[in-house]
Structures are given as structure tokens and as C-alpha cells.
mmCIF file of C-alpha atoms and ligand atoms in Angstrom:
data_model
loop_
_atom_site.group_PDB
_atom_site.id
_atom_site.type_symbol
_atom_site.label_atom_id
_atom_site.label_comp_id
_atom_site.label_asym_id
_atom_site.label_seq_id
_atom_site.Cartn_x
_atom_site.Cartn_y
_atom_site.Cartn_z
ATOM 1 C CA MET A 1 212.370 352.761 16.760
ATOM 2 C CA LEU A 2 211.981 353.473 13.065
ATOM 3 C CA LYS A 3 210.063 350.651 11.406
ATOM 4 C CA PHE A 4 212.094 348.934 8.691
ATOM 5 C CA GLU A 5 210.920 345.675 7.185
ATOM 6 C CA ILE A 6 213.187 343.645 4.963
ATOM 7 C CA GLU A 7 211.370 341.726 2.285
ATOM 8 C CA LYS A 8 214.337 340.036 0.648
ATOM 9 C CA THR A 9 218.110 339.950 0.961
ATOM 10 C CA SER A 10 220.668 338.943 -1.635
ATOM 11 C CA GLY A 11 224.238 339.055 -0.332
ATOM 12 C CA LEU A 12 224.488 342.457 1.320
ATOM 13 C CA ALA A 13 221.664 343.883 -0.811
ATOM 14 C CA ARG A 14 218.193 344.155 0.596
ATOM 15 C CA VAL A 15 214.701 345.073 -0.524
ATOM 16 C CA GLY A 16 212.570 346.588 2.184
ATOM 17 C CA GLU A 17 210.226 349.262 3.396
ATOM 18 C CA ILE A 18 210.799 352.124 5.837
ATOM 19 C CA THR A 19 207.694 353.454 7.606
ATOM 20 C CA THR A 20 207.917 357.099 8.698
ATOM 21 C CA PRO A 21 205.230 359.323 10.264
ATOM 22 C CA ASN A 22 204.821 360.907 6.805
ATOM 23 C CA GLY A 23 204.505 357.664 4.865
ATOM 24 C CA LYS A 24 206.408 354.648 3.599
ATOM 25 C CA ILE A 25 209.528 354.349 1.450
ATOM 26 C CA LYS A 26 210.008 351.228 -0.607
ATOM 27 C CA THR A 27 213.741 350.538 -0.655
ATOM 28 C CA PRO A 28 216.188 350.742 -2.279
ATOM 29 C CA ALA A 29 215.033 354.255 -3.128
ATOM 30 C CA PHE A 30 216.516 357.407 -4.593
ATOM 31 C CA VAL A 31 215.730 360.368 -2.340
ATOM 32 C CA GLY A 32 215.216 363.712 -4.102
ATOM 33 C CA ALA A 33 217.567 366.556 -3.209
ATOM 34 C CA ALA A 34 215.414 369.344 -1.803
ATOM 35 C CA THR A 35 218.243 371.459 -0.416
ATOM 36 C CA ARG A 36 216.169 374.524 0.445
ATOM 37 C CA GLY A 37 212.923 372.597 0.827
ATOM 38 C CA THR A 38 212.338 372.377 -2.899
ATOM 39 C CA VAL A 39 213.774 370.301 -5.724
ATOM 40 C CA LYS A 40 215.224 372.833 -8.118
ATOM 41 C CA ALA A 41 212.993 373.449 -11.161
ATOM 42 C CA LEU A 42 210.414 370.839 -10.116
ATOM 43 C CA THR A 43 207.164 371.058 -8.178
ATOM 44 C CA PHE A 44 206.309 368.396 -5.648
ATOM 45 C CA SER A 45 203.328 367.252 -7.713
ATOM 46 C CA GLU A 46 205.789 366.615 -10.548
ATOM 47 C CA MET A 47 208.086 364.797 -8.092
ATOM 48 C CA ARG A 48 205.212 362.579 -6.950
ATOM 49 C CA ALA A 49 204.180 361.918 -10.554
ATOM 50 C CA LEU A 50 207.701 360.772 -11.466
ATOM 51 C CA GLY A 51 207.687 358.298 -8.593
ATOM 52 C CA SER A 52 209.781 360.059 -5.975
ATOM 53 C CA GLN A 53 209.086 358.702 -2.494
ATOM 54 C CA ALA A 54 211.159 360.932 -0.217
ATOM 55 C CA ILE A 55 213.189 364.132 -0.170
ATOM 56 C CA LEU A 56 216.281 365.287 1.720
ATOM 57 C CA ALA A 57 216.555 368.920 2.788
ATOM 58 C CA ASN A 58 219.588 370.751 4.055
ATOM 59 C CA THR A 59 219.688 371.823 7.684
ATOM 60 C CA TYR A 60 222.332 374.516 7.102
ATOM 61 C CA HIS A 61 220.371 376.265 4.358
ATOM 62 C CA LEU A 62 217.014 376.072 6.156
ATOM 63 C CA PHE A 63 218.648 377.205 9.410
ATOM 64 C CA LEU A 64 219.823 380.394 7.692
ATOM 65 C CA THR A 65 216.572 380.995 5.849
ATOM 66 C CA PRO A 66 213.634 380.870 6.437
ATOM 67 C CA GLY A 67 214.759 379.581 9.869
ATOM 68 C CA SER A 68 213.778 376.312 11.507
ATOM 69 C CA LYS A 69 211.365 377.992 13.960
ATOM 70 C CA LEU A 70 209.274 379.293 11.078
ATOM 71 C CA ILE A 71 209.124 375.813 9.536
ATOM 72 C CA GLU A 72 208.073 374.398 12.913
ATOM 73 C CA GLU A 73 205.354 377.027 13.157
ATOM 74 C CA ALA A 74 204.142 375.979 9.690
ATOM 75 C CA GLY A 75 203.781 372.389 10.906
ATOM 76 C CA GLY A 76 207.119 370.939 9.806
ATOM 77 C CA LEU A 77 208.846 370.536 6.467
ATOM 78 C CA ALA A 78 206.440 368.027 4.871
ATOM 79 C CA LYS A 79 203.488 370.325 5.549
ATOM 80 C CA PHE A 80 205.264 373.651 4.970
ATOM 81 C CA SER A 81 206.447 372.541 1.533
ATOM 82 C CA ALA A 82 203.219 370.624 0.753
ATOM 83 C CA TRP A 83 205.366 367.581 -0.028
ATOM 84 C CA ASN A 84 203.329 365.598 2.549
ATOM 85 C CA ALA A 85 205.526 362.513 2.272
ATOM 86 C CA PRO A 86 208.705 361.162 3.944
ATOM 87 C CA THR A 87 211.497 363.666 4.583
ATOM 88 C CA PHE A 88 215.145 363.523 5.592
ATOM 89 C CA THR A 89 217.445 366.318 6.724
ATOM 90 C CA ASP A 90 221.211 366.134 6.610
ATOM 91 C CA SER A 91 223.078 367.568 9.580
ATOM 92 C CA GLY A 92 224.307 370.694 7.818
ATOM 93 C CA GLY A 93 227.866 369.584 8.499
ATOM 94 C CA PHE A 94 228.850 368.978 4.902
ATOM 95 C CA GLN A 95 227.911 372.509 3.774
ATOM 96 C CA ILE A 96 229.399 374.177 6.848
ATOM 97 C CA PHE A 97 232.717 372.347 6.539
ATOM 98 C CA SER A 98 232.874 373.285 2.875
ATOM 99 C CA LEU A 99 232.758 377.016 3.745
ATOM 100 C CA PRO A 100 236.062 378.852 3.275
ATOM 101 C CA ASP A 101 236.236 380.549 6.697
ATOM 102 C CA VAL A 102 234.802 377.872 8.984
ATOM 103 C CA LYS A 103 236.523 377.368 12.355
ATOM 104 C CA ILE A 104 236.142 373.990 13.987
ATOM 105 C CA THR A 105 236.608 373.304 17.688
ATOM 106 C CA GLU A 106 235.359 370.562 19.983
ATOM 107 C CA ALA A 107 232.310 372.731 20.702
ATOM 108 C CA GLY A 108 231.243 372.872 17.066
ATOM 109 C CA ALA A 109 231.754 374.798 13.844
ATOM 110 C CA LYS A 110 231.878 378.595 13.741
ATOM 111 C CA PHE A 111 230.794 380.073 10.439
ATOM 112 C CA LYS A 112 229.449 383.220 8.859
ATOM 113 C CA SER A 113 226.110 383.417 7.093
ATOM 114 C CA TYR A 114 226.514 383.944 3.345
ATOM 115 C CA LEU A 115 223.300 385.971 3.501
ATOM 116 C CA ASN A 116 224.259 388.758 5.903
ATOM 117 C CA GLY A 117 227.586 387.883 7.565
ATOM 118 C CA ASP A 118 225.951 386.908 10.895
ATOM 119 C CA LYS A 119 228.179 384.600 12.928
ATOM 120 C CA PHE A 120 226.936 381.237 14.176
ATOM 121 C CA LEU A 121 228.299 378.322 16.148
ATOM 122 C CA MET A 122 226.715 375.128 14.882
ATOM 123 C CA THR A 123 227.011 372.471 17.555
ATOM 124 C CA PRO A 124 225.755 368.887 17.613
ATOM 125 C CA GLU A 125 223.028 370.074 20.002
ATOM 126 C CA LEU A 126 221.982 372.981 17.778
ATOM 127 C CA SER A 127 221.942 370.726 14.706
ATOM 128 C CA MET A 128 219.593 368.343 16.541
ATOM 129 C CA GLN A 129 217.356 371.176 17.785
ATOM 130 C CA THR A 130 217.251 372.662 14.293
ATOM 131 C CA GLN A 131 216.405 369.327 12.694
ATOM 132 C CA TRP A 132 213.624 368.721 15.233
ATOM 133 C CA GLU A 133 212.190 372.149 14.421
ATOM 134 C CA ILE A 134 212.411 371.517 10.683
ATOM 135 C CA GLY A 135 210.593 368.325 11.563
ATOM 136 C CA ALA A 136 211.966 365.864 9.025
ATOM 137 C CA ASP A 137 211.161 362.220 9.705
ATOM 138 C CA ILE A 138 214.812 361.187 9.597
ATOM 139 C CA HIS A 139 217.737 363.272 10.881
ATOM 140 C CA MET A 140 221.469 362.852 10.426
ATOM 141 C CA ALA A 141 223.852 363.232 13.348
ATOM 142 C CA PHE A 142 226.197 366.231 13.125
ATOM 143 C CA ASP A 143 229.471 364.886 11.799
ATOM 144 C CA GLN A 144 232.816 366.385 10.914
ATOM 145 C CA LEU A 145 233.982 366.084 7.386
ATOM 146 C CA ALA A 146 237.776 365.961 7.159
ATOM 147 C CA LYS A 147 239.298 368.739 5.078
ATOM 148 C CA SER A 148 241.946 366.472 3.595
ATOM 149 C CA GLU A 149 242.477 362.833 2.694
ATOM 150 C CA ASN A 150 245.452 362.694 5.077
ATOM 151 C CA ARG A 151 245.017 359.697 7.374
ATOM 152 C CA ALA A 152 245.732 361.558 10.639
ATOM 153 C CA ASP A 153 243.270 364.333 9.729
ATOM 154 C CA MET A 154 240.705 361.746 8.745
ATOM 155 C CA GLU A 155 241.109 359.870 12.012
ATOM 156 C CA ARG A 156 240.815 363.066 14.052
ATOM 157 C CA ALA A 157 237.640 364.068 12.203
ATOM 158 C CA MET A 158 236.226 360.572 12.635
ATOM 159 C CA ASN A 159 236.910 360.535 16.384
ATOM 160 C CA ARG A 160 235.294 363.912 16.750
ATOM 161 C CA THR A 161 232.321 362.665 14.723
ATOM 162 C CA HIS A 162 231.982 359.879 17.291
ATOM 163 C CA ARG A 163 232.126 362.254 20.262
ATOM 164 C CA TRP A 164 229.614 364.506 18.528
ATOM 165 C CA LEU A 165 227.358 361.503 17.911
ATOM 166 C CA ASP A 166 227.118 360.958 21.674
ATOM 167 C CA ARG A 167 226.162 364.602 22.130
ATOM 168 C CA CYS A 168 223.630 364.324 19.283
ATOM 169 C CA LEU A 169 222.085 361.284 20.948
ATOM 170 C CA LEU A 170 221.688 363.059 24.284
ATOM 171 C CA GLU A 171 220.012 366.030 22.636
ATOM 172 C CA HIS A 172 217.900 363.761 20.435
ATOM 173 C CA GLU A 173 216.575 362.032 23.575
ATOM 174 C CA ASN A 174 215.752 365.432 25.131
ATOM 175 C CA GLN A 175 213.923 366.461 21.986
ATOM 176 C CA LYS A 176 212.082 363.163 21.882
ATOM 177 C CA LEU A 177 210.725 363.682 25.405
ATOM 178 C CA LEU A 178 209.742 367.229 24.541
ATOM 179 C CA ALA A 179 207.945 366.078 21.388
ATOM 180 C CA LYS A 180 206.066 363.430 23.339
ATOM 181 C CA LYS A 181 204.934 366.051 25.820
ATOM 182 C CA ASN A 182 203.835 368.365 23.004
ATOM 183 C CA LYS A 183 202.164 365.494 21.093
ATOM 184 C CA LYS A 184 204.452 366.020 18.087
ATOM 185 C CA PRO A 185 205.133 363.049 15.800
ATOM 186 C CA GLU A 186 208.278 361.047 16.485
ATOM 187 C CA GLN A 187 211.439 361.826 14.540
ATOM 188 C CA PHE A 188 214.356 359.483 14.003
ATOM 189 C CA LEU A 189 218.132 359.738 14.101
ATOM 190 C CA TYR A 190 220.776 358.169 11.884
ATOM 191 C CA ALA A 191 224.412 358.057 13.015
ATOM 192 C CA VAL A 192 226.922 359.009 10.316
ATOM 193 C CA VAL A 193 229.825 356.696 9.487
ATOM 194 C CA GLN A 194 233.001 358.506 8.389
ATOM 195 C CA GLY A 195 236.587 357.415 7.772
ATOM 196 C CA GLY A 196 237.204 358.432 4.158
ATOM 197 C CA THR A 197 238.979 355.953 1.962
ATOM 198 C CA PHE A 198 240.683 354.169 4.879
ATOM 199 C CA LEU A 199 238.992 350.816 5.325
ATOM 200 C CA ASN A 200 240.215 350.325 8.900
ATOM 201 C CA LEU A 201 238.890 353.761 9.875
ATOM 202 C CA ARG A 202 235.588 352.971 8.172
ATOM 203 C CA ALA A 203 235.419 349.723 10.171
ATOM 204 C CA THR A 204 236.168 351.584 13.430
ATOM 205 C CA SER A 205 233.516 354.169 12.632
ATOM 206 C CA ALA A 206 230.933 351.518 11.707
ATOM 207 C CA ARG A 207 231.637 349.613 14.936
ATOM 208 C CA TYR A 208 231.235 352.799 16.962
ATOM 209 C CA ALA A 209 227.936 353.719 15.294
ATOM 210 C CA ALA A 210 226.624 350.125 15.413
ATOM 211 C CA GLU A 211 226.709 350.149 19.227
ATOM 212 C CA LYS A 212 224.577 353.260 19.568
ATOM 213 C CA PRO A 213 220.791 353.363 20.040
ATOM 214 C CA VAL A 214 220.181 355.096 16.695
ATOM 215 C CA ASP A 215 217.451 354.343 14.169
ATOM 216 C CA GLY A 216 219.691 353.918 11.159
ATOM 217 C CA PHE A 217 222.950 354.982 9.580
ATOM 218 C CA GLY A 218 224.180 357.506 7.079
ATOM 219 C CA ILE A 219 227.399 356.754 5.242
ATOM 220 C CA GLY A 220 229.134 360.062 4.615
ATOM 221 C CA GLY A 221 232.235 361.473 3.010
ATOM 222 C CA VAL A 222 231.998 359.336 -0.123
ATOM 223 C CA PHE A 223 232.899 361.293 -3.232
ATOM 224 C CA THR A 224 233.692 358.707 -5.851
ATOM 225 C CA ALA A 225 232.560 355.241 -6.797
ATOM 226 C CA ASP A 226 236.217 354.111 -6.919
ATOM 227 C CA GLY A 227 236.672 351.713 -4.032
ATOM 228 C CA MET A 228 233.118 352.307 -2.843
ATOM 229 C CA ASP A 229 232.238 348.624 -3.160
ATOM 230 C CA GLU A 230 235.057 347.579 -0.812
ATOM 231 C CA MET A 231 234.273 350.365 1.640
ATOM 232 C CA LEU A 232 230.546 349.565 1.739
ATOM 233 C CA LYS A 233 231.338 345.878 2.174
ATOM 234 C CA VAL A 234 233.426 346.653 5.250
ATOM 235 C CA VAL A 235 230.903 349.105 6.725
ATOM 236 C CA ASN A 236 227.686 347.248 5.983
ATOM 237 C CA GLN A 237 228.997 343.913 7.249
ATOM 238 C CA ILE A 238 229.470 345.624 10.615
ATOM 239 C CA LEU A 239 226.293 347.736 10.782
ATOM 240 C CA PRO A 240 223.299 345.832 12.182
ATOM 241 C CA SER A 241 221.311 344.549 9.218
ATOM 242 C CA GLU A 242 217.924 345.293 10.759
ATOM 243 C CA LYS A 243 218.389 349.073 10.566
ATOM 244 C CA PRO A 244 218.234 351.167 7.370
ATOM 245 C CA ARG A 245 221.323 352.763 5.778
ATOM 246 C CA HIS A 246 221.511 355.921 3.720
ATOM 247 C CA LEU A 247 224.358 356.665 1.325
ATOM 248 C CA LEU A 248 224.865 360.421 1.585
ATOM 249 C CA GLY A 249 225.399 362.506 -1.524
ATOM 250 C CA MET A 250 225.921 359.684 -4.027
ATOM 251 C CA GLY A 251 223.879 358.958 -7.149
ATOM 252 C CA GLN A 252 225.050 361.346 -9.837
ATOM 253 C CA GLU A 253 226.562 358.437 -11.740
ATOM 254 C CA PRO A 254 224.125 355.568 -12.330
ATOM 255 C CA ARG A 255 226.846 353.117 -11.262
ATOM 256 C CA ASP A 256 226.762 354.666 -7.757
ATOM 257 C CA LEU A 257 223.193 353.402 -7.428
ATOM 258 C CA PHE A 258 224.078 349.863 -8.490
ATOM 259 C CA ILE A 259 227.091 349.691 -6.160
ATOM 260 C CA GLY A 260 225.144 351.277 -3.302
ATOM 261 C CA ALA A 261 222.246 348.842 -3.569
ATOM 262 C CA GLU A 262 224.419 345.793 -4.173
ATOM 263 C CA PHE A 263 226.509 346.501 -1.093
ATOM 264 C CA GLY A 264 223.663 347.077 1.304
ATOM 265 C CA CYS A 265 222.482 350.705 1.163
ATOM 266 C CA ASP A 266 218.735 351.322 1.267
ATOM 267 C CA THR A 267 218.445 354.976 0.278
ATOM 268 C CA PHE A 268 220.606 357.453 -1.662
ATOM 269 C CA ASP A 269 220.463 361.179 -2.274
ATOM 270 C CA CYS A 270 222.316 363.414 -4.658
ATOM 271 C CA VAL A 271 221.921 366.895 -6.109
ATOM 272 C CA GLY A 272 223.709 365.633 -9.249
ATOM 273 C CA PRO A 273 220.785 364.556 -11.441
ATOM 274 C CA THR A 274 218.948 367.899 -11.283
ATOM 275 C CA ARG A 275 222.160 369.956 -11.330
ATOM 276 C CA LEU A 276 223.335 368.150 -14.458
ATOM 277 C CA ALA A 277 219.896 368.652 -16.004
ATOM 278 C CA ARG A 278 220.015 372.411 -15.513
ATOM 279 C CA ASN A 279 223.337 372.400 -17.354
ATOM 280 C CA GLY A 280 221.878 370.445 -20.248
ATOM 281 C CA ALA A 281 223.436 367.066 -19.354
ATOM 282 C CA LEU A 282 220.842 364.315 -19.676
ATOM 283 C CA TYR A 283 221.002 360.641 -18.839
ATOM 284 C CA THR A 284 220.119 358.136 -21.537
ATOM 285 C CA LEU A 285 220.481 354.362 -21.542
ATOM 286 C CA ASP A 286 223.410 354.908 -23.929
ATOM 287 C CA GLY A 287 225.194 357.312 -21.588
ATOM 288 C CA ARG A 288 224.986 360.977 -20.773
ATOM 289 C CA ILE A 289 224.436 363.520 -23.551
ATOM 290 C CA ASN A 290 224.760 367.293 -23.656
ATOM 291 C CA ILE A 291 221.601 368.611 -25.256
ATOM 292 C CA LYS A 292 223.277 371.924 -26.107
ATOM 293 C CA ASN A 293 225.469 370.155 -28.654
ATOM 294 C CA SER A 294 224.729 371.447 -32.175
ATOM 295 C CA LYS A 295 224.241 367.895 -33.469
ATOM 296 C CA TYR A 296 220.871 367.850 -31.673
ATOM 297 C CA LYS A 297 219.602 370.939 -33.480
ATOM 298 C CA THR A 298 217.866 368.854 -36.125
ATOM 299 C CA ASP A 299 217.418 365.616 -34.125
ATOM 300 C CA PHE A 300 213.670 365.109 -33.875
ATOM 301 C CA SER A 301 213.860 361.919 -31.821
ATOM 302 C CA PRO A 302 213.214 361.858 -28.038
ATOM 303 C CA VAL A 303 216.116 362.097 -25.550
ATOM 304 C CA ASP A 304 215.522 358.487 -24.492
ATOM 305 C CA SER A 305 212.834 356.538 -26.358
ATOM 306 C CA SER A 306 212.558 354.031 -23.482
ATOM 307 C CA CYS A 307 211.826 356.775 -20.922
ATOM 308 C CA ASP A 308 208.266 357.456 -19.820
ATOM 309 C CA CYS A 309 208.783 361.044 -18.596
ATOM 310 C CA GLU A 310 206.941 364.072 -19.951
ATOM 311 C CA LEU A 311 209.978 365.221 -21.927
ATOM 312 C CA CYS A 312 210.593 361.934 -23.682
ATOM 313 C CA LYS A 313 206.911 361.211 -24.331
ATOM 314 C CA ASN A 314 206.181 364.582 -25.942
ATOM 315 C CA TYR A 315 209.265 366.477 -27.062
ATOM 316 C CA SER A 316 212.269 366.043 -29.319
ATOM 317 C CA LYS A 317 215.965 366.638 -28.701
ATOM 318 C CA SER A 318 215.698 369.412 -31.259
ATOM 319 C CA TYR A 319 213.077 371.260 -29.230
ATOM 320 C CA LEU A 320 215.015 370.848 -25.964
ATOM 321 C CA ASN A 321 218.187 372.015 -27.714
ATOM 322 C CA HIS A 322 216.267 375.124 -28.808
ATOM 323 C CA LEU A 323 215.020 375.761 -25.240
ATOM 324 C CA PHE A 324 218.562 375.504 -23.850
ATOM 325 C CA ARG A 325 220.069 377.674 -26.566
ATOM 326 C CA THR A 326 217.494 380.363 -25.875
ATOM 327 C CA ASN A 327 217.872 379.874 -22.111
ATOM 328 C CA GLU A 328 214.172 379.214 -21.569
ATOM 329 C CA ILE A 329 213.287 378.050 -18.029
ATOM 330 C CA THR A 330 211.073 375.317 -19.461
ATOM 331 C CA GLY A 331 214.186 373.624 -20.852
ATOM 332 C CA LYS A 332 215.626 373.263 -17.351
ATOM 333 C CA VAL A 333 212.268 372.028 -16.037
ATOM 334 C CA LEU A 334 211.902 369.334 -18.702
ATOM 335 C CA ALA A 335 215.535 368.244 -18.366
ATOM 336 C CA SER A 336 215.186 368.032 -14.555
ATOM 337 C CA LEU A 337 211.998 365.989 -14.895
ATOM 338 C CA HIS A 338 213.795 363.568 -17.155
ATOM 339 C CA ASN A 339 216.967 363.135 -15.077
ATOM 340 C CA GLU A 340 215.076 362.746 -11.812
ATOM 341 C CA ARG A 341 212.739 360.214 -13.421
ATOM 342 C CA PHE A 342 215.754 358.402 -14.865
ATOM 343 C CA VAL A 343 217.422 357.852 -11.466
ATOM 344 C CA VAL A 344 214.169 357.074 -9.623
ATOM 345 C CA ARG A 345 213.239 354.562 -12.316
ATOM 346 C CA THR A 346 216.697 353.005 -12.364
ATOM 347 C CA VAL A 347 216.532 352.391 -8.606
ATOM 348 C CA ASP A 348 212.980 351.062 -8.914
ATOM 349 C CA LYS A 349 214.252 348.640 -11.547
ATOM 350 C CA ILE A 350 217.159 347.644 -9.279
ATOM 351 C CA ARG A 351 214.542 346.876 -6.603
ATOM 352 C CA ALA A 352 212.478 344.791 -9.006
ATOM 353 C CA ALA A 353 215.603 342.967 -10.232
ATOM 354 C CA LEU A 354 216.652 342.175 -6.651
ATOM 355 C CA LEU A 355 213.182 340.775 -6.001
ATOM 356 C CA SER A 356 213.121 338.643 -9.139
ATOM 357 C CA GLY A 357 216.736 337.503 -8.751
ATOM 358 C CA ASP A 358 217.821 339.244 -11.989
ATOM 359 C CA PHE A 359 220.046 341.894 -10.403
ATOM 360 C CA GLU A 360 223.340 340.648 -11.878
ATOM 361 C CA SER A 361 222.050 340.568 -15.446
ATOM 362 C CA TYR A 362 220.265 343.920 -15.103
ATOM 363 C CA LYS A 363 223.425 345.487 -13.710
ATOM 364 C CA THR A 364 225.646 344.069 -16.444
ATOM 365 C CA ASP A 365 223.242 345.060 -19.230
ATOM 366 C CA PHE A 366 222.695 348.564 -17.861
ATOM 367 C CA LEU A 367 226.294 349.434 -17.048
ATOM 368 C CA SER A 368 227.866 347.943 -20.175
ATOM 369 C CA ARG A 369 225.488 349.948 -22.349
ATOM 370 C CA TYR A 370 225.623 353.180 -20.322
ATOM 371 C CA TYR A 371 229.417 353.234 -20.032
ATOM 372 C CA ALA A 372 230.127 351.699 -23.455
HETATM 373 ZN ZN1 ZN B 1 212.636 361.096 -20.092
#
């Protein structure tokens, strides 16, 4: 079983620590999006320096290239990428179901490689095998994302997700035995809770996952913070409190992090902060700014004077504006450093506020200023 120690709880929120074969994660924690085994525009030494504790890579992308067997040969993702710290992989489902020509049957999802047109059938078993080869500490079960918000479609996708979870578990157990035999470190499996915006489906899905011998839970198919508090309340009251929970793909908006932590999620991942950064959108305590705006041309103040990142300590908005206007790579690097530091630091502060009992006031102060 994955070791998860809870230090303090406050309502549904908890402060804890997950221990993986590649190190510990103090929770709540923001997990860096390393889709292809790298965080775009940042090196892993920069990620470590800004306080990142864990990364999440994408099974679909790594399956296509360089291939999970190669990563296994290199000693697993943490070693291959020289990250050498805790790693997650998602199941690949989200990307596959977002492809235009994907065909889904009970067996799995048929899709074509965007690289060379090769056809693949991704099954729950293949997703598990691939994730074991990639060698992340924490895997996500292969789930089906519904293509529409229609209730019947959502229920069908959820039921299939449950049947696929059982298949994932069987394969995970096979892989576990194999790893033991080959003296490979243990890897852990999270079930994924689906059900969209329908609270009764979310409850059904949480009950189904709660019964299974998994190490933790991913909460998937969440696209907006609207109604997320109610949904997480329903789900996390059902999920066993002693196992960790990961909110999949949320954290672009700082409020996602506050809602996620308050309603019982321990880790979050999102490509949003670095994607926004590459487009020149930077977080500040007073809300998001677009550094390309001409008003920053002669603004010699830092992006966020309270931020301790390399950008804010050394450079002005004017300089960053110049880098973006001239399309210099360094601009994207500095902006990514800042945004990633901003979300990591915000979650670290949420953790500290939960520990000191100041969460409510921190949340109110932060959100009223950010969304003023
Ligand atoms: Zn900064």
C-alpha cells in the first residue's frame, strides 16, 4: 500500500505526506505537468529550485514516443529524465478520447498515431503495462471520458470506467508480481472517479472506486471550478479518508487550488500555468496580466514584487515585454518559472494556512484580491 500520513484535517481538507519509492510529497501539493517527460521551457533543476515536489507525465505521449520500453530500459521515468523525485502518469485516456477519429469499444480505444498514422488499440491492460514500463510511482486507471455532458452518455462512460477499473486492477496485480520477481520498485494505482457534473453519478462512481483495493483516487473529467466544491464534497465524503486523492487537470485558476484543497484533494496537476506563461499570461497577486500589453513597455517594476522567483527578483516587466515582443525563448522560460513558482507557492501557503488554522482568512484575502 502507498504510504500516506495525515498530519492534520480541517473539515474535508487535510495536510499530509505521501511516501513514494522516489521520495516524499508534502500535501496538498501542485504536481508539475511533464507531458512528454519534461516541463515545457523548464529544466528539472529549475523545477526543484522553485519547490516542485512531483511531476505528472502523459502515458499516451510517452507510449507513442520514445516508447515505454525505452524508458524502462533507461531505468524508469525518474531516472531517464533525471528528475529523480516522485512521478505520476495519467492513463492516457484523456488525450486519446480527445482525438478526432478515436473509436471506443468495450475492448478499449482505437486511435491513430499523430506521428506516423500507425493504428493502436489502447486497452486498460495495455495502459497498465505501459505505465509499469514508464515506471512512474503512481499510475491512473484507464478511464473513459464522456464525449458529451448528456446524462446517459456520462453514465455509460462511467460504467465502462468501472468495468475497465476491474481490468486495470487485474493487470496491475500481474505487473506487481512481475516487478517483485524482477526486484523492481513497487508502483501504485489510483482509481479514477468520473460522472461529470451529475452529483448522483459522482457518488456512484466514488462508491465503486472506494470498494476497490487501490492505493488512491484520481478525480477526473473536471473542467471548471463551477460546482466543483459540491462535487468534491460528495465524492470525498465517500472516498476512504486514509488514501490520497488527486484532482486531475485542475489548477490553471488559483481558485481551483483553494477549492481542491478545501474539499479534500491532496495533489493537483495542470498544464495551464506553463501554457499560459508561454503565451505571456502571468499570475500576480492582483490577477493575471498579459505581459505583451504595450502598457508594460516602460514599466520597470517586477511582475509581482512579492514573488521570490528568478524573474521577479531580477527583471522588470519592461524587459519581459521586450523578450515576448521579440519572441526570445528566454521570455517563455522566465514566464514559465514565474507561473510555476506562483502555483507551487500558493499551494505551499495553503498547506501552511491549514496547519496554522488560518486557511479561511488566507483564502478570502487571496481570492478577493486576485479576482477583484
Ligand atoms: Zn515571480
